[in-house]
GROMACS .gro file of C-alpha atoms in nm:
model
  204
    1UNK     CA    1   1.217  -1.259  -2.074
    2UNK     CA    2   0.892  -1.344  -2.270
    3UNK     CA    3   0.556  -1.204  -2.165
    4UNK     CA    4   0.263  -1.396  -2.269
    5UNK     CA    5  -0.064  -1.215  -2.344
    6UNK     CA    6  -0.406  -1.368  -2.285
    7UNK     CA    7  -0.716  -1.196  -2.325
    8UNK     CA    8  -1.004  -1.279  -2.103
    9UNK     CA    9  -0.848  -1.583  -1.884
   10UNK     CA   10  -0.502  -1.781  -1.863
   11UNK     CA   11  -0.542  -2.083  -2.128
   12UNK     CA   12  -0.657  -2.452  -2.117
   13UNK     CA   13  -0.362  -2.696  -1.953
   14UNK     CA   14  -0.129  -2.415  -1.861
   15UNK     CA   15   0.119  -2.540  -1.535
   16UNK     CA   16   0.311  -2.265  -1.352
   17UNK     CA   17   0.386  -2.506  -1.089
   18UNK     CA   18   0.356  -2.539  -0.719
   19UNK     CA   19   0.441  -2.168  -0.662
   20UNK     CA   20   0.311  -1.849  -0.883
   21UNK     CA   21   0.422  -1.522  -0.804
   22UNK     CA   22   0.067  -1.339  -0.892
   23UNK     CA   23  -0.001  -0.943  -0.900
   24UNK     CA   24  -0.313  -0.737  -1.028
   25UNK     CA   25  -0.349  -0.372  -1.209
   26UNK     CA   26  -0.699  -0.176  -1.121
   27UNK     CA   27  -0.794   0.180  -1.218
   28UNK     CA   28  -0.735   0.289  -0.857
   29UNK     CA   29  -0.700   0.209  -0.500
   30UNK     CA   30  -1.078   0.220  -0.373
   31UNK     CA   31  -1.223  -0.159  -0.340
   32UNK     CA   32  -1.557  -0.064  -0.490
   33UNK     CA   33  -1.487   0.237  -0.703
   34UNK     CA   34  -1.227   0.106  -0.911
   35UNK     CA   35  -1.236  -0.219  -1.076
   36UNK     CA   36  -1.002  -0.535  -1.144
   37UNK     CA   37  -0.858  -0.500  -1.505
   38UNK     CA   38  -0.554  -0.719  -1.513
   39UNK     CA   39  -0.362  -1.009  -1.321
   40UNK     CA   40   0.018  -1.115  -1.428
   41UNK     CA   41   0.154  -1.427  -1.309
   42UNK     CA   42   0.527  -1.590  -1.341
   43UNK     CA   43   0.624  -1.934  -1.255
   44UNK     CA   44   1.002  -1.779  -1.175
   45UNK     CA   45   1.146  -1.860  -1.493
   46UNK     CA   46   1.161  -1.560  -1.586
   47UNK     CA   47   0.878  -1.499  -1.792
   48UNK     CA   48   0.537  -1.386  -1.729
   49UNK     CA   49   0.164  -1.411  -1.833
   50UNK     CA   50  -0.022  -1.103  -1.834
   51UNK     CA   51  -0.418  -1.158  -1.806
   52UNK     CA   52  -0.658  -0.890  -1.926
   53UNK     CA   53  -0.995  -0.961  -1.764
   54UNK     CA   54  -1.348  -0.927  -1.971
   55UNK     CA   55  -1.545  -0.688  -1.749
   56UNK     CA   56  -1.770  -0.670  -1.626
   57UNK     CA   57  -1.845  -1.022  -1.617
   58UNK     CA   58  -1.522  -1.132  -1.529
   59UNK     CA   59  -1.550  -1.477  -1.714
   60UNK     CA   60  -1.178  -1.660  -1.618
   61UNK     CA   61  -1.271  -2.001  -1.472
   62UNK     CA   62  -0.903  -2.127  -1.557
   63UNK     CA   63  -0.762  -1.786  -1.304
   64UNK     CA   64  -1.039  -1.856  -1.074
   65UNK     CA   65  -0.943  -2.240  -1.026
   66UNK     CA   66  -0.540  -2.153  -1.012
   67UNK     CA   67  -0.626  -1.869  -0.727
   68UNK     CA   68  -0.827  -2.139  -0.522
   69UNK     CA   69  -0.598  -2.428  -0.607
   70UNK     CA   70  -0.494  -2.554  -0.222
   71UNK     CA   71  -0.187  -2.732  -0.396
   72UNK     CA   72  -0.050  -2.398  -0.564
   73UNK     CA   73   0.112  -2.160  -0.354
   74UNK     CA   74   0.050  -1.786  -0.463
   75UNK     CA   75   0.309  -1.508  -0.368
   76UNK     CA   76   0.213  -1.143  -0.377
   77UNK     CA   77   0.369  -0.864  -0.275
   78UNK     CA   78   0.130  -0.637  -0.041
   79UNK     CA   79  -0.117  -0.888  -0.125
   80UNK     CA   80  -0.408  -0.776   0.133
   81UNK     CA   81  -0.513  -0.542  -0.180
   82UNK     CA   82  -0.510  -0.822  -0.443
   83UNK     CA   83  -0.654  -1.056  -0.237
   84UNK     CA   84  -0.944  -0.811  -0.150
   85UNK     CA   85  -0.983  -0.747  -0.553
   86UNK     CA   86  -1.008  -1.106  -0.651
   87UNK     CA   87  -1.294  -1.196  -0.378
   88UNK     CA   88  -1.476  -0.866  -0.472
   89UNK     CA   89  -1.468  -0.883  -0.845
   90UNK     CA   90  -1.379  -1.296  -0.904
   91UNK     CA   91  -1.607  -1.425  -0.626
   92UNK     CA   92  -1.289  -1.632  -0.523
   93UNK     CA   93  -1.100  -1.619  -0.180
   94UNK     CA   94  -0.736  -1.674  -0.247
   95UNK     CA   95  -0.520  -1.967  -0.036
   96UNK     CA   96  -0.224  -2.086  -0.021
   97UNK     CA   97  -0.113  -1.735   0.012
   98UNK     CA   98   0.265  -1.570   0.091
   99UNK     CA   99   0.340  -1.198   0.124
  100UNK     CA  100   0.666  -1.037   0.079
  101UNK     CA  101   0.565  -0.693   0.224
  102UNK     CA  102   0.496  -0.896   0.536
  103UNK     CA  103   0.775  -1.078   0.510
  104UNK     CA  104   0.982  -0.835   0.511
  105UNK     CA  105   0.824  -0.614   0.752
  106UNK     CA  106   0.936  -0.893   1.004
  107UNK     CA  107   1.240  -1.017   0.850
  108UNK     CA  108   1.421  -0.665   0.782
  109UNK     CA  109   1.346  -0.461   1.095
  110UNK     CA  110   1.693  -0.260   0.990
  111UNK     CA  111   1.471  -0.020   0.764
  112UNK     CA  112   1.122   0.107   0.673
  113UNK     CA  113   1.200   0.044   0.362
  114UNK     CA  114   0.928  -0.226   0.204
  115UNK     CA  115   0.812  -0.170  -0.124
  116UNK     CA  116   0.884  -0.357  -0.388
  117UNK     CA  117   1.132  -0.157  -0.544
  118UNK     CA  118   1.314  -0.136  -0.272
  119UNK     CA  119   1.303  -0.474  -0.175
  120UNK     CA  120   1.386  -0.559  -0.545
  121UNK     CA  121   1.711  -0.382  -0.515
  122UNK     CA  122   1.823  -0.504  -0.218
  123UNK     CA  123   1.737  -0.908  -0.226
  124UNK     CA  124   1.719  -0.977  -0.575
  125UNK     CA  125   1.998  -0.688  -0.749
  126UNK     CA  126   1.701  -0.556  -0.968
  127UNK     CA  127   1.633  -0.160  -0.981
  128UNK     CA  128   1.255  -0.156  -1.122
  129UNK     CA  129   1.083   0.146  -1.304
  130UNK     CA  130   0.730   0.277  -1.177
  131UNK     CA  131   0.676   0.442  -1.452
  132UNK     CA  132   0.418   0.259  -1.558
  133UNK     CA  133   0.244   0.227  -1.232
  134UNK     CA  134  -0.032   0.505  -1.264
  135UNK     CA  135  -0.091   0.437  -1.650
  136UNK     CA  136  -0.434   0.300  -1.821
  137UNK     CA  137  -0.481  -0.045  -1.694
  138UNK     CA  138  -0.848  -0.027  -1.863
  139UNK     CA  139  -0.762   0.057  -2.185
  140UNK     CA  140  -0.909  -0.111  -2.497
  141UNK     CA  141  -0.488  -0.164  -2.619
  142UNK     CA  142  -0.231  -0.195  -2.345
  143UNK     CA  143   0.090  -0.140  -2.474
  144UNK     CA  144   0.429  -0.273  -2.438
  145UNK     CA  145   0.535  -0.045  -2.174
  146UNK     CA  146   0.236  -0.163  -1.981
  147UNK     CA  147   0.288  -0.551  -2.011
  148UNK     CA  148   0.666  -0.489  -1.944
  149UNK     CA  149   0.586  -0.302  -1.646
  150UNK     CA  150   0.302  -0.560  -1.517
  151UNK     CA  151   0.559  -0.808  -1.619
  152UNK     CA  152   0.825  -0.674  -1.356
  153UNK     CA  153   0.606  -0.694  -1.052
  154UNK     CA  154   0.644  -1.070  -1.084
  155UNK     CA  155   0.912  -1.196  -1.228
  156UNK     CA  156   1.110  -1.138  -0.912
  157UNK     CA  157   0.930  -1.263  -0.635
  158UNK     CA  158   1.036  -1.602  -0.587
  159UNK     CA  159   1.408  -1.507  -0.583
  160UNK     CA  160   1.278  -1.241  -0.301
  161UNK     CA  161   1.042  -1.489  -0.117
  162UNK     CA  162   1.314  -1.795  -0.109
  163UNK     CA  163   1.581  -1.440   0.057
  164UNK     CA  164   1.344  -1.353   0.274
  165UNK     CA  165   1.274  -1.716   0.455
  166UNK     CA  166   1.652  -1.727   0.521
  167UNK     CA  167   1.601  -1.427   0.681
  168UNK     CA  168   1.264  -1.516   0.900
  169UNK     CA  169   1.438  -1.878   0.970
  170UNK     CA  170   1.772  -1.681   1.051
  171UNK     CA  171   1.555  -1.480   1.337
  172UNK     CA  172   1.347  -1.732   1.464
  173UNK     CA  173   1.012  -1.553   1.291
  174UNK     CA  174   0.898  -1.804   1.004
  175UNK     CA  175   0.591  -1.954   1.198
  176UNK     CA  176   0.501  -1.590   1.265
  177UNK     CA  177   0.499  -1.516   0.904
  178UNK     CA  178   0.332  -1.836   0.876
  179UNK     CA  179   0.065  -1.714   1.114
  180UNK     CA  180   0.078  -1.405   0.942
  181UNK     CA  181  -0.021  -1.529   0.613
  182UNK     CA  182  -0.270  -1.742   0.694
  183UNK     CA  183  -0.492  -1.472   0.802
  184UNK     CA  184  -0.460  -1.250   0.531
  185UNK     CA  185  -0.727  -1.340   0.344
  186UNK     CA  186  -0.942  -1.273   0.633
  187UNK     CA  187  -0.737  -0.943   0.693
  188UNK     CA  188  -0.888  -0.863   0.312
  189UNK     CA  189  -1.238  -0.954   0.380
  190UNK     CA  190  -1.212  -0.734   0.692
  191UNK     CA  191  -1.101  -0.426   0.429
  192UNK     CA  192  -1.423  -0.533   0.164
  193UNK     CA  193  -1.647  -0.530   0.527
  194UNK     CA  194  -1.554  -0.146   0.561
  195UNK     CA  195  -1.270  -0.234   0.839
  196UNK     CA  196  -1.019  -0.094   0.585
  197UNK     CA  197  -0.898   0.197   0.798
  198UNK     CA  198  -0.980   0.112   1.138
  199UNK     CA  199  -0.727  -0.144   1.319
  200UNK     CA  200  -0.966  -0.359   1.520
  201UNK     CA  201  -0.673  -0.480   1.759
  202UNK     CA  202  -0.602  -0.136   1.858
  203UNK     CA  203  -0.680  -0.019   2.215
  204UNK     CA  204  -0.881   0.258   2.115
   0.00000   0.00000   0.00000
């Protein structure tokens, strides 16, 4: 594995291909409170690009045009909160978009079990560390720990997306997932409106 440092924005010409396995580091959970420090991205070969944004201006035209690229499918994992960042901070909403948190909300109904380490473990034979997970994301130096860590969230995902669609195809559930992901970004822009607790299709 090789992870590739940029500061600032991903660089001129780079190709990661029809599908980029995408995830983002922020100084917290709260939308407005916290803000977007760094994006890692892996084409599945095993290696990964780890982004550290300029803020606040947030000056990455090259991430910006990747995230928005219709041709360029980008796979998260719980990606309703990176999603959210990226139009908040980037100005950008994110499409082609595929979740494996949703995915395997529908696909593995035998557990309630869907985080990514555990999903790692089971569909892809990987046991991840966290113990990076609550570090320094806005530091002035990230260190190697850090970039392995970001790393980690991503190299994985295609190996767990292309399980996973066996899975939804196996139980008749891929065009729900479909569905699913299609409104995501819309599910995101629904969290940045203040609808972030409160399920609108609820009865009450």
């Amino acid at each position: 594995m090789t992870v590739y440092f940029h500061e600032g924005d991903l660089p001129d010409g780079l190709d990661l291909g029809p599908e980029v396995a995408i995830d983002s580091e922020t100084m917290g959970l709260r939308f407005r409170r916290d803000p977007l420090c760094v994006v890692q991205l892996s084409s599945g070969d095993g290696n990964a690009h780890v982004v550290r944004l300029s803020r606040p201006d947030y000056d990455c035209p090259n991430l910006k045009r990747l995230l928005t690229d219709p041709k360029v499918l980008k796979i998260f994992h719980f990606g309703r909160f990176d999603i959210g960042m990226f139009e908040l901070h980037l100005g950008v909403e994110t499409r082609p978009v595929y979740c494996t948190k949703i995915a395997s909300k529908l696909a593995r109904t035998y557990t309630d079990r869907h985080g990514l380490k555990d999903v790692s473990r089971e569909l892809a034979g990987v046991d991840m560390s966290k113990a990076q997970q609550s570090s320094d994301w806005g530091a002035a130096q990230l260190s190697q720990a850090q970039l392995d860590y970001a790393a980690s969230d991503v190299l994985y995902l295609h190996v767990i997306m292309n399980r996973l669609n066996e899975m939804l195809v196996r139980e008749g559930r891929m065009e729900l997932a479909q569905a699913c992901f299609d409104f995501l970004p819309v599910r995101s822009r629904l969290d940045l409106a203040g609808w972030d607790e409160i399920d609108i299709f609820a009865h009450a």
